[in-house]
């Protein structure tokens, strides 16, 4: 999987297929070559949490274990399902005691490359992000210190923890091990990748190629927010979903009016399986998403200028939709190594 990127280094500058419009070719080039070597080829681990097999195994076990929720009914995987690109298929996943969540569970594909976490971006590292579901009333409703004590009663966890971090299971081990596992959730073999990086010209249909040209065009502007290798620039934007938002978005963090209803731009990798869509899961299908962008969205004082009526023909909508499906990476979705044993 990874060795492919060495090849890109040599190929991507010289090689490009002539199936899309010339402008979009240049734009796609810019989105993928300016970051070479591909960020997916090197996952950077923090100094105190370098990768090791023992750490990864422990993180994976914790990810799938109900032990971290207060009443031992839920695991991380209850809301982040591997076959759904580690997202969930409901608008709001239920927390412990059937409590309703307030946001849609996002995909965890390539989270190693996010510069910050949650939709307002208030959490700087994957290690710290572990505390969010653990303590959240609507999720595990537990406490990291107590979780450590509970795990320390289990001799298997004690042995694994000693091997991985040379200490008893505690808050340090839980946050580090889970983050270590999460960094390995790499999705880089979609049909789009096969076409673009492996030069498999038949990996995309003609409709998908037309949709790709639309995606990387000034007509739709999709790439201006969903750019780069992860199909997000990680900026905070308003895409015109509502006139009045229940969720304050980034304003929750900054308390600034100019941040009201801004949400982190979502990665589109494996978007086919991450339905329903948007921070509140209010759009059920990708067709609804395309119709939303085509309409130009609702007016909101913070709506991006890039969101405006597109006047797409039916064929163009179909093409855009087809392109979004090309971001599905079946190798990742079915990877046995990442699933619960
Ligand atoms: C009850 C459902 C639920 C459970 C259980 C849960 N999560 Fe989440 N997760 C969510 C939701 C909802 C969000 C989005 C939060 C937001 O945007 O504010 C999220 C966000 C995240 C993010 C940030 C992704 C991003 O794009 O910023 C990571 C990483 C994550 N979860 C990992 C975990 C881990 C690890 C566990 C187990 C310790 C876990 N989650 C348990 C629902 C859940
Ligand atoms: C101004 C920046 C911007 C532009 C331009 C833009 N988007 Fe988005 N997109 C966002 C933001 C922000 C979100 C998340 C909104 C939320 O969470 O409510 C999003 C969410 C999405 C989602 C939902 C992903 C998920 O898993 O929930 C899809 C699909 C999507 N955009 C596709 C597109 C397409 C296709 C285009 C071009 C027609 C486009 N976007 C143009 C900012 C943008």
XYZ file of C-alpha atoms and ligand atoms in Angstrom:
427
model
C 0.000 0.000 0.000
C 2.563 2.516 1.142
C 5.263 1.826 -1.438
C 3.006 3.272 -4.105
C 3.863 6.729 -2.948
C 7.480 6.361 -3.834
C 6.297 5.790 -7.362
C 4.159 8.922 -7.265
C 7.209 11.003 -6.576
C 8.556 10.066 -9.950
C 5.346 9.915 -11.860
C 3.023 12.593 -10.736
C 4.945 15.526 -12.103
C 5.380 14.061 -15.537
C 2.297 11.965 -15.888
C -1.277 13.038 -16.234
C -4.258 11.622 -18.009
C -6.014 13.749 -20.561
C -9.573 12.843 -19.677
C -10.580 15.935 -17.768
C -10.638 19.575 -18.765
C -7.260 21.265 -18.794
C -8.031 23.646 -15.941
C -9.127 20.871 -13.630
C -5.993 18.889 -14.436
C -3.898 21.758 -13.175
C -6.066 22.053 -10.069
C -5.870 18.349 -9.278
C -2.107 18.500 -9.742
C -1.884 21.343 -7.270
C -3.991 19.457 -4.749
C -1.878 16.367 -4.793
C 1.654 17.231 -5.765
C 2.240 20.260 -3.596
C 2.232 17.951 -0.611
C 4.720 15.432 -1.864
C 5.915 13.183 -0.454
C 2.320 12.245 0.159
C 1.394 12.791 3.789
C -0.035 9.282 3.803
C 3.427 7.818 3.332
C 4.638 9.076 6.686
C 2.440 9.098 9.746
C 4.071 11.225 12.378
C 3.772 9.951 15.925
C 4.343 12.166 18.960
C 7.638 11.703 20.780
C 6.091 9.984 23.810
C 3.837 7.762 21.737
C 5.824 6.278 18.900
C 4.261 3.340 17.067
C 4.855 -0.159 18.360
C 2.902 -3.329 17.720
C 2.182 -3.738 21.445
C 0.764 -0.218 21.703
C -1.323 -0.712 18.592
C -2.718 -4.047 19.857
C -3.638 -2.496 23.180
C -5.273 0.495 21.448
C -7.273 -1.783 19.204
C -8.464 -3.887 22.146
C -9.581 -0.752 23.992
C -11.296 0.630 20.883
C -13.542 -2.433 20.693
C -14.062 -2.926 24.431
C -17.199 -1.765 26.308
C -15.066 -1.443 29.422
C -14.523 2.305 28.910
C -18.210 3.282 29.261
C -19.720 3.783 32.691
C -22.149 0.867 32.461
C -19.946 -1.243 30.150
C -22.462 -1.115 27.294
C -20.640 0.893 24.619
C -17.261 0.969 22.932
C -15.680 3.476 20.563
C -16.702 1.101 17.772
C -20.397 1.436 18.711
C -20.334 4.834 16.990
C -17.272 4.377 14.775
C -17.927 1.208 12.732
C -15.093 -0.099 10.572
C -17.303 -1.040 7.618
C -18.662 2.537 7.606
C -15.185 4.066 7.516
C -15.404 4.243 11.309
C -18.532 6.423 11.227
C -22.150 5.584 12.118
C -25.293 5.226 10.000
C -27.652 7.309 12.133
C -27.913 11.102 12.447
C -27.095 10.965 16.161
C -25.581 7.870 17.757
C -26.919 6.866 21.164
C -24.668 7.196 24.178
C -24.968 5.201 27.411
C -28.506 4.769 28.806
C -29.878 5.500 25.328
C -28.981 9.175 25.585
C -29.160 11.030 22.283
C -25.947 12.516 20.934
C -25.877 16.030 19.537
C -23.654 15.563 16.522
C -23.206 13.060 13.733
C -20.374 10.548 14.266
C -17.658 11.339 11.725
C -15.433 8.916 9.828
C -12.054 8.303 11.458
C -10.251 7.538 8.177
C -6.917 9.383 8.104
C -7.519 11.161 11.433
C -3.736 10.949 11.875
C -3.518 13.946 9.535
C -6.121 16.206 11.115
C -4.537 19.275 12.729
C -7.292 19.399 15.376
C -10.398 17.460 16.312
C -14.174 17.838 16.678
C -16.148 20.120 14.439
C -15.183 23.302 16.248
C -11.559 22.231 16.304
C -11.065 22.664 20.039
C -9.044 19.504 20.661
C -5.394 19.600 19.529
C -4.298 15.931 19.612
C -5.743 12.455 19.214
C -4.503 11.633 22.716
C -6.562 14.462 24.201
C -9.525 13.672 21.975
C -9.965 10.336 23.799
C -11.121 12.278 26.860
C -14.107 13.709 24.979
C -16.224 10.533 24.525
C -14.969 9.123 27.809
C -16.271 11.991 29.921
C -19.187 13.171 27.720
C -22.585 12.707 29.404
C -24.118 11.572 26.063
C -21.325 9.139 25.276
C -19.429 7.055 27.898
C -20.285 9.330 30.860
C -17.239 7.954 32.679
C -14.014 9.276 34.126
C -10.537 8.576 32.794
C -9.036 7.912 36.227
C -11.801 5.457 37.152
C -11.530 3.837 33.722
C -7.830 3.289 34.427
C -8.618 1.715 37.778
C -11.206 -0.573 36.210
C -8.822 -1.749 33.512
C -6.054 -2.294 36.060
C -8.189 -5.088 37.587
C -7.868 -7.094 34.394
C -4.688 -9.167 34.233
C -4.642 -9.248 30.424
C -4.745 -5.457 30.289
C -2.054 -5.211 32.943
C 0.266 -7.459 30.940
C -0.434 -5.648 27.673
C 0.019 -2.257 29.286
C 3.358 -3.245 30.845
C 4.611 -4.469 27.492
C 3.377 -1.417 25.593
C 4.169 1.454 27.955
C 6.068 -0.158 30.812
C 3.478 0.917 33.386
C 0.127 -0.078 34.863
C -3.012 0.778 32.880
C -4.074 4.355 33.683
C -5.183 7.575 31.958
C -1.785 7.852 30.243
C -1.922 4.380 28.771
C -5.578 4.607 27.684
C -5.195 7.876 25.796
C -1.839 6.950 24.217
C -2.832 3.428 23.143
C -6.135 4.495 21.571
C -4.431 7.321 19.673
C -1.715 4.898 18.519
C -4.376 2.631 17.021
C -6.329 5.498 15.481
C -3.251 6.754 13.626
C -3.199 3.476 11.714
C -6.629 4.054 10.163
C -5.227 5.001 6.775
C -7.429 5.042 3.704
C -5.457 5.658 0.516
C -6.635 3.107 -2.014
C -9.923 4.440 -3.374
C -10.831 4.193 -7.064
C -9.712 7.806 -7.276
C -6.274 6.902 -5.841
C -5.947 3.968 -8.232
C -6.705 6.261 -11.126
C -4.626 9.168 -10.018
C -1.637 7.509 -8.362
C -1.500 4.051 -9.903
C -2.317 5.160 -13.435
C -5.229 2.744 -13.722
C -7.183 4.679 -16.343
C -10.140 2.301 -16.100
C -10.533 2.748 -12.316
C -12.947 5.625 -13.007
C -15.962 5.587 -15.324
C -16.447 8.384 -17.854
C -19.152 9.840 -15.647
C -16.754 9.844 -12.682
C -14.099 11.569 -14.766
C -16.594 14.268 -15.769
C -17.620 14.563 -12.120
C -13.963 14.926 -11.111
C -13.548 17.779 -13.594
C -16.619 19.456 -12.076
C -15.359 18.945 -8.535
C -12.054 20.609 -9.429
C -13.614 23.567 -11.231
C -14.467 27.182 -10.530
C -18.033 26.275 -11.425
C -18.609 24.202 -8.282
C -15.648 25.285 -6.086
C -15.856 21.964 -4.207
C -12.058 21.613 -4.202
C -11.580 25.016 -2.588
C -12.774 23.589 0.723
C -12.485 19.851 0.063
C -8.963 20.106 -1.374
C -5.739 18.253 -0.627
C -5.133 14.533 -0.205
C -7.803 14.150 2.455
C -10.458 16.129 0.574
C -10.565 18.794 3.277
C -8.437 21.849 3.972
C -9.497 21.549 7.657
C -10.789 25.125 7.632
C -14.009 26.174 9.371
C -16.788 27.149 6.995
C -20.488 27.694 6.753
C -22.013 25.874 3.799
C -25.508 27.319 4.055
C -27.381 24.445 5.636
C -29.744 26.657 7.696
C -30.759 30.241 8.341
C -30.849 29.467 12.052
C -28.563 26.828 13.483
C -29.272 24.861 16.655
C -25.564 24.093 16.838
C -23.295 27.115 17.272
C -20.340 25.368 15.622
C -16.967 27.027 16.159
C -18.557 29.839 18.156
C -18.897 27.322 21.003
C -15.138 27.503 21.288
C -14.277 31.095 20.387
C -17.499 32.903 21.395
C -17.093 35.055 18.293
C -20.124 35.931 16.157
C -18.005 35.522 13.040
C -17.537 31.849 14.021
C -21.236 31.103 14.481
C -22.294 27.990 12.551
C -18.833 27.360 11.127
C -17.890 23.688 11.061
C -14.667 21.916 10.197
C -14.759 20.970 6.513
C -15.439 17.231 6.406
C -13.086 14.823 4.660
C -14.835 13.162 1.719
C -12.842 9.932 1.753
C -15.325 7.001 1.878
C -18.173 9.501 1.856
C -20.371 6.841 0.233
C -20.601 4.990 3.553
C -20.523 7.908 6.020
C -24.210 8.832 5.574
C -26.193 10.605 6.926
C -24.324 13.833 6.206
C -23.333 17.135 7.826
C -22.723 17.904 11.529
C -26.272 16.932 12.419
C -26.785 14.117 9.920
C -29.693 16.060 8.425
C -28.999 15.131 4.792
C -29.702 11.453 4.232
C -28.138 10.787 0.844
C -25.348 12.093 -1.370
C -28.054 13.073 -3.817
C -29.464 15.373 -1.096
C -25.961 16.809 -0.602
C -25.513 17.529 -4.311
C -28.993 19.112 -4.452
C -28.082 21.219 -1.426
C -24.940 22.629 -3.059
C -26.747 23.063 -6.378
C -29.364 25.243 -4.673
C -26.705 27.534 -3.174
C -27.970 26.852 0.343
C -29.816 29.089 2.805
C -28.679 32.579 3.590
C -26.623 33.010 6.729
C -24.410 35.922 7.679
C -21.376 33.640 7.823
C -22.076 31.630 4.684
C -18.988 31.279 2.491
C -19.028 33.212 -0.774
C -18.093 29.971 -2.486
C -21.559 28.545 -1.781
C -23.901 29.859 -4.476
C -26.477 28.436 -6.914
C -24.673 26.167 -9.384
C -27.418 25.518 -11.961
C -26.167 22.013 -12.639
C -27.913 19.898 -15.250
C -29.214 16.493 -14.199
C -26.291 14.848 -15.945
C -23.806 17.044 -14.109
C -25.419 16.141 -10.785
C -25.147 12.450 -11.666
C -21.494 12.935 -12.614
C -20.644 14.735 -9.381
C -22.399 12.017 -7.425
C -20.486 9.353 -9.344
C -17.210 11.113 -8.551
C -18.011 11.128 -4.827
C -18.458 7.355 -5.020
C -14.957 7.055 -6.473
C -13.578 8.055 -3.067
C -14.631 4.680 -1.621
C -11.699 2.505 -0.532
C -12.951 -1.078 -0.225
C -9.570 -2.346 0.935
C -9.863 -0.057 3.968
C -13.542 -0.837 4.655
C -12.937 -4.579 4.658
C -9.465 -4.624 6.256
C -9.597 -7.538 8.731
C -6.642 -6.178 10.665
C -8.658 -3.158 11.720
C -11.780 -5.109 12.694
C -12.657 -6.714 15.988
C -11.399 -10.282 16.127
C -21.884 7.690 21.408
C -21.145 7.763 20.177
C -19.643 7.883 20.211
C -18.752 7.108 20.913
C -19.052 5.985 21.872
C -17.436 7.581 20.529
N -17.532 8.590 19.627
Fe -15.999 9.537 18.695
N -17.270 10.891 17.955
C -18.641 10.864 18.097
C -19.203 12.103 17.609
C -20.669 12.466 17.582
C -18.114 12.909 17.193
C -18.150 14.330 16.618
C -17.881 15.309 17.718
C -17.878 16.737 17.266
O -17.773 16.992 16.074
O -17.974 17.605 18.128
C -16.919 12.104 17.426
C -15.631 12.529 17.106
C -14.503 11.751 17.252
C -13.183 12.122 16.782
C -12.815 13.412 16.073
C -12.933 13.287 14.594
C -12.756 14.579 13.866
O -12.919 14.576 12.641
O -12.467 15.620 14.474
C -12.338 11.089 17.125
C -10.857 10.997 16.821
C -13.134 10.108 17.836
N -14.448 10.527 17.876
C -12.637 8.951 18.407
C -13.354 8.197 19.334
C -12.755 7.219 20.253
C -11.289 6.857 20.311
C -13.767 6.716 21.020
C -13.673 5.741 22.177
C -12.828 6.170 23.283
C -14.999 7.363 20.552
N -14.696 8.254 19.559
C -16.256 7.057 21.047
C -19.376 9.812 18.606
C -18.858 8.823 19.423
C -17.102 26.884 1.555
C -16.517 25.569 1.720
C -17.202 24.397 1.052
C -17.444 24.190 -0.284
C -17.154 25.129 -1.437
C -18.018 22.883 -0.394
N -18.138 22.302 0.841
Fe -18.817 20.458 1.246
N -18.673 20.814 3.233
C -18.202 21.990 3.806
C -18.402 21.953 5.229
C -18.026 23.034 6.228
C -19.012 20.714 5.500
C -19.479 20.219 6.888
C -20.769 20.934 7.229
C -21.425 20.443 8.494
O -20.789 19.668 9.227
O -22.575 20.800 8.735
C -19.174 20.040 4.231
C -19.739 18.783 4.082
C -19.844 18.108 2.876
C -20.306 16.758 2.733
C -20.793 15.868 3.874
C -19.708 14.960 4.374
C -20.150 14.153 5.572
O -19.581 13.061 5.764
O -21.027 14.596 6.342
C -20.229 16.440 1.404
C -20.574 15.108 0.780
C -19.738 17.598 0.715
N -19.511 18.601 1.636
C -19.518 17.672 -0.643
C -19.254 18.857 -1.312
C -19.336 19.020 -2.745
C -19.677 17.920 -3.728
C -19.053 20.337 -3.018
C -19.106 21.059 -4.329
C -20.409 21.042 -4.988
C -18.772 20.980 -1.735
N -18.918 20.056 -0.732
C -18.411 22.298 -1.600
C -17.620 23.032 3.132
C -17.661 23.208 1.746
